[in-house]
Short mmCIF file of C-alpha atoms and ligand atoms in Angstrom, two decimals:
data_model
loop_
_atom_site.label_atom_id
_atom_site.label_comp_id
_atom_site.label_asym_id
_atom_site.label_seq_id
_atom_site.Cartn_x
_atom_site.Cartn_y
_atom_site.Cartn_z
CA MET A 50 102.90 58.61 106.50
CA CYS A 51 99.96 58.28 108.88
CA SER A 52 97.34 58.22 106.17
CA ILE A 53 99.47 55.77 104.24
CA LYS A 54 99.31 53.55 107.25
CA GLY A 55 95.37 53.88 107.29
CA LEU A 56 95.24 56.35 110.18
CA THR A 57 93.07 59.38 110.19
CA GLY A 58 93.35 62.79 111.93
CA LEU A 59 96.36 64.25 110.18
CA GLU A 60 95.51 64.10 106.61
CA PHE A 61 95.29 67.88 106.44
CA ALA A 62 99.12 68.14 107.29
CA GLY A 63 100.09 66.82 103.89
CA GLY A 64 101.69 69.84 101.95
CA ILE A 65 102.03 71.98 105.13
CA PRO A 66 105.59 72.72 105.68
CA GLY A 67 106.83 72.34 109.25
CA THR A 68 107.63 70.23 112.27
CA VAL A 69 105.46 68.51 114.84
CA GLY A 70 106.35 71.16 117.37
CA GLY A 71 105.63 74.03 115.14
CA ALA A 72 102.21 72.41 114.30
CA ALA A 73 101.13 72.08 117.96
CA TYR A 74 102.43 75.63 118.73
CA MET A 75 100.53 77.14 115.80
CA ASN A 76 97.57 74.67 116.10
CA ALA A 77 98.02 74.10 112.42
CA GLY A 78 95.05 72.96 110.39
CA ALA A 79 93.22 72.85 107.07
CA ASN A 80 90.14 71.32 105.56
CA GLY A 81 88.24 71.26 108.77
CA GLN A 82 90.95 69.36 110.79
CA GLU A 83 93.49 70.87 113.12
CA THR A 84 96.28 69.57 115.19
CA ALA A 85 94.42 70.01 118.50
CA ASP A 86 91.92 67.44 117.35
CA VAL A 87 94.42 64.70 117.67
CA VAL A 88 96.80 65.77 120.25
CA ASP A 89 96.89 63.26 123.19
CA SER A 90 99.83 64.76 125.14
CA VAL A 91 102.79 67.16 124.64
CA GLU A 92 106.18 67.01 126.36
CA ILE A 93 107.82 70.44 126.96
CA VAL A 94 111.06 71.54 128.31
CA THR A 95 110.83 74.75 130.47
CA THR A 96 113.47 77.46 130.52
CA GLU A 97 114.36 76.18 133.99
CA GLY A 98 115.27 72.90 132.07
CA GLN A 99 112.53 70.86 133.58
CA CYS A 100 110.56 68.20 131.31
CA GLN A 101 106.75 68.23 131.81
CA THR A 102 103.99 66.18 130.17
CA LEU A 103 100.88 68.07 129.50
CA HIS A 104 97.74 66.32 128.62
CA ARG A 105 95.14 67.29 126.19
CA VAL A 106 92.36 67.81 128.68
CA ASP A 107 94.56 70.51 130.30
CA LEU A 108 95.36 72.40 127.10
CA SER A 109 93.02 74.94 125.57
CA PHE A 110 93.49 75.45 121.82
CA GLY A 111 91.82 77.96 119.46
CA TYR A 112 91.97 78.79 115.82
CA ARG A 113 95.61 78.90 115.04
CA SER A 114 96.35 79.33 118.77
CA SER A 115 97.78 77.25 121.48
CA PRO A 116 98.48 77.60 125.08
CA PHE A 117 102.06 77.36 124.30
CA GLN A 118 101.95 80.77 122.72
CA ASP A 119 101.23 82.29 126.11
CA MET A 120 103.70 80.15 128.23
CA GLN A 121 106.44 82.51 129.46
CA ASP A 122 108.64 79.58 130.61
CA LEU A 123 108.47 77.48 127.35
CA ALA A 124 111.84 76.55 125.98
CA ALA A 125 110.58 74.05 123.55
CA ILE A 126 108.00 71.49 122.57
CA ALA A 127 110.01 68.14 122.66
CA ALA A 128 107.46 65.61 121.60
CA VAL A 129 103.75 65.39 120.84
CA THR A 130 101.77 62.13 121.11
CA PHE A 131 98.89 61.90 118.76
CA ARG A 132 95.68 59.80 119.07
CA LEU A 133 94.63 58.63 115.66
CA ARG A 134 91.85 56.26 114.51
CA HIS A 135 92.01 53.75 111.89
CA SER A 136 90.24 54.66 108.49
CA GLU A 137 90.07 53.01 105.24
CA SER A 138 89.59 56.27 103.44
CA ALA A 139 92.47 58.29 105.07
CA ARG A 140 94.79 58.18 102.21
CA ARG A 141 92.13 58.95 99.57
CA LYS A 142 91.08 61.94 101.72
CA GLN A 143 94.67 63.14 101.99
CA LEU A 144 95.25 62.97 98.13
CA GLU A 145 91.91 64.93 97.62
CA TYR A 146 93.28 67.68 100.12
CA LEU A 147 96.59 67.69 98.30
CA GLU A 148 95.09 68.12 94.90
CA ARG A 149 92.71 70.84 96.27
CA ARG A 150 95.97 72.64 97.57
CA ARG A 151 97.74 72.32 94.31
CA SER A 152 94.89 73.75 92.26
CA SER A 153 93.94 76.64 94.73
CA GLN A 154 97.36 77.78 96.11
CA PRO A 155 100.50 79.02 94.60
CA VAL A 156 102.39 75.72 95.31
CA GLY A 157 106.08 75.95 94.28
CA GLU A 158 106.14 79.75 94.68
CA LYS A 159 107.95 81.52 97.70
CA SER A 160 105.28 82.40 100.29
CA ALA A 161 104.65 82.05 103.97
CA GLY A 162 101.45 80.46 103.57
CA SER A 163 98.11 82.34 104.59
CA VAL A 164 99.12 85.77 105.66
CA PHE A 165 95.83 86.60 107.55
CA ARG A 166 93.52 84.76 109.77
CA ASN A 167 90.08 84.15 108.44
CA PRO A 168 87.79 86.64 110.31
CA SER A 169 85.58 84.93 112.89
CA ASN A 170 81.81 84.87 112.25
CA LEU A 171 81.73 86.68 109.00
CA GLY A 172 81.27 83.66 106.82
CA VAL A 173 83.94 84.95 104.44
CA SER A 174 87.58 84.19 104.22
CA ALA A 175 90.42 86.64 104.37
CA GLY A 176 91.34 85.53 100.76
CA GLU A 177 87.89 86.34 99.36
CA LEU A 178 87.91 89.75 100.98
CA ILE A 179 91.25 90.58 99.47
CA ASP A 180 90.10 89.16 96.17
CA ARG A 181 86.76 91.16 96.35
CA ALA A 182 88.96 94.18 97.03
CA GLY A 183 90.50 93.71 93.75
CA LEU A 184 94.03 93.16 95.16
CA LYS A 185 95.07 90.06 93.40
CA GLY A 186 98.39 90.84 91.66
CA VAL A 187 99.04 94.04 93.59
CA ARG A 188 102.74 94.52 94.27
CA VAL A 189 105.08 96.43 96.53
CA GLY A 190 108.67 96.03 95.16
CA GLY A 191 109.18 92.18 94.69
CA ALA A 192 106.16 91.24 97.06
CA MET A 193 102.93 90.39 95.26
CA VAL A 194 99.42 89.31 96.24
CA SER A 195 99.16 85.94 94.42
CA ASN A 196 96.99 85.71 91.48
CA ILE A 197 96.03 82.21 92.49
CA HIS A 198 95.10 82.68 96.10
CA ALA A 199 94.74 86.32 97.52
CA ASN A 200 95.72 85.26 101.12
CA PHE A 201 99.20 84.13 99.81
CA PHE A 202 101.73 86.87 99.28
CA VAL A 203 104.64 85.70 97.05
CA ASN A 204 108.19 86.71 96.63
CA SER A 205 108.79 87.17 93.00
CA GLY A 206 112.47 86.86 93.49
CA GLU A 207 113.77 90.16 94.82
CA SER A 208 111.26 90.99 97.55
CA THR A 209 112.69 92.42 100.86
CA SER A 210 111.02 91.90 104.03
CA ARG A 211 110.24 95.60 104.04
CA ASP A 212 108.27 95.21 100.64
CA MET A 213 106.41 92.34 102.25
CA LEU A 214 105.49 94.31 105.38
CA GLN A 215 104.39 97.29 103.31
CA LEU A 216 102.25 94.92 101.14
CA ILE A 217 100.57 93.46 104.31
CA SER A 218 99.95 97.04 105.57
CA LEU A 219 98.44 98.12 102.16
CA VAL A 220 96.16 95.14 101.96
CA LYS A 221 94.88 95.55 105.57
CA GLU A 222 94.30 99.19 104.85
CA MET A 223 92.38 98.60 101.62
CA VAL A 224 90.30 95.76 103.08
CA TYR A 225 89.31 97.87 105.97
CA GLN A 226 88.43 100.92 103.66
CA LYS A 227 86.20 98.64 101.50
CA PHE A 228 84.60 96.39 103.93
CA GLY A 229 85.18 97.76 107.44
CA VAL A 230 86.97 94.50 108.36
CA GLN A 231 90.26 94.58 110.29
CA LEU A 232 92.44 91.71 109.00
CA LYS A 233 94.64 90.14 111.66
CA GLU A 234 97.94 88.30 110.70
CA GLU A 235 98.32 84.56 111.01
CA VAL A 236 102.06 84.98 110.26
CA LEU A 237 104.15 85.78 113.22
CA TYR A 238 106.84 88.45 112.96
CA VAL A 239 110.39 88.10 114.05
CA TYR A 240 112.52 90.67 115.51
CA PRO A 241 113.33 93.53 114.44
CA HIS A 242 110.24 93.87 112.48
CA CYS A 243 107.94 93.33 115.41
CA ASN A 244 108.92 96.91 116.29
CA TYR A 245 107.99 98.10 112.79
CA LEU A 246 104.54 96.76 112.62
CA ASN A 247 102.35 95.38 115.41
CA PRO A 248 101.32 91.83 114.48
CA ASN A 249 97.93 92.53 116.26
CA ARG A 250 97.03 88.97 116.42
CA ASP A 251 93.81 87.72 117.96
CA LYS A 252 93.99 84.98 120.71
C1 FAD B 11 103.10 77.19 101.59
C2 FAD B 11 102.61 77.11 102.87
C3 FAD B 11 101.43 76.65 103.24
C4 FAD B 11 100.85 76.62 104.46
N1 FAD B 11 99.72 76.14 104.78
C5 FAD B 11 99.28 76.04 105.99
C6 FAD B 11 97.88 75.49 106.35
O1 FAD B 11 97.21 75.05 105.41
N2 FAD B 11 97.53 75.55 107.63
C7 FAD B 11 98.36 76.05 108.56
O2 FAD B 11 97.87 76.07 109.84
N3 FAD B 11 99.41 76.53 108.38
C8 FAD B 11 100.05 76.53 107.17
N4 FAD B 11 101.23 77.08 106.89
C9 FAD B 11 102.03 77.71 108.04
C10 FAD B 11 103.05 76.86 108.70
O3 FAD B 11 103.53 75.84 107.78
C11 FAD B 11 102.57 76.13 109.97
O4 FAD B 11 102.04 77.07 110.87
C12 FAD B 11 103.38 75.24 110.52
O5 FAD B 11 102.75 74.43 111.54
C13 FAD B 11 104.69 75.86 111.23
O6 FAD B 11 105.63 74.88 111.57
P1 FAD B 11 107.12 75.25 111.71
O7 FAD B 11 107.68 73.98 112.36
O8 FAD B 11 107.76 75.56 110.46
O9 FAD B 11 107.12 76.42 112.71
P2 FAD B 11 107.74 77.88 112.52
O10 FAD B 11 107.10 78.61 111.50
O11 FAD B 11 109.27 77.57 112.41
O12 FAD B 11 107.43 78.56 113.95
C14 FAD B 11 106.06 78.95 114.21
C15 FAD B 11 106.09 79.19 115.78
O13 FAD B 11 106.23 77.94 116.37
C16 FAD B 11 107.31 78.05 117.33
N5 FAD B 11 107.82 76.72 117.40
C17 FAD B 11 108.23 75.92 116.30
N6 FAD B 11 108.68 74.74 116.69
C18 FAD B 11 108.67 74.83 118.16
C19 FAD B 11 108.95 73.80 119.18
N7 FAD B 11 109.52 72.65 118.84
N8 FAD B 11 108.79 74.28 120.54
C20 FAD B 11 108.33 75.41 120.73
N9 FAD B 11 107.96 76.35 119.75
C21 FAD B 11 108.14 75.87 118.48
C22 FAD B 11 108.15 79.06 116.78
O14 FAD B 11 108.99 79.76 117.76
C23 FAD B 11 107.28 80.10 116.17
O15 FAD B 11 106.86 80.95 117.16
C24 FAD B 11 101.78 77.04 105.57
C25 FAD B 11 102.98 77.64 105.37
C26 FAD B 11 103.43 77.70 103.99
C27 FAD B 11 104.78 78.25 103.61
#
């Protein structure tokens, strides 16, 4: 909607499923843009029931990380104010991003998006490492490394969460054996599986 209105900064969000609160919490991004670039302020509710407005200058974001992930007393992000600029090319840029997504990702298949974060300072993406390890198409039960984009693991229809967790473990192990790179998850685990496999996320 923003890019249709000629506003730039959130073009990347087209095609990413989620809410405004989830985008701020995860610092969602793609194509060189991220949520943090355009956040002006965030309204939160604490577990004590207090409303607070936090300003961008006081919020320190990183690659797929936000200060909200470390806030012990956060109940919910209630609203986000974005600061966007006018641009004639916003919609064209967004359509290019959407087309790139359609041609390079398993759009329409069941996935959680990118499984692993891109390793920092290696100049190679998690997907390229998995691909170069020859793991496209590898399966555990109904869970499979996508043949279209190796950092997307798809549910072919009958995958259990255990299949998916085992596939994630297997891919981590194979990439480590082949390249000595320890992949770290971008996805977050939900109880009870956080006891089964340590997410081991970077901050
Ligand atoms: C097909 C596909 C493609 C994707 N592509 C991308 C991509 O290109 N780039 C990218 O960054 N991500 C991508 N993702 C991941 C995901 O869509 C984003 O991380 C999105 O921002 C998550 O938003 P959500 O509202 O669904 O949050 P959820 O996934 O429901 O939650 C994520 C975390 O945010 C917290 N949270 C959510 N809402 C709030 C709130 N209001 N207040 C406090 N905490 C909250 C949750 O507790 C949880 O810890 C993709 C996912 C899929 C399935």
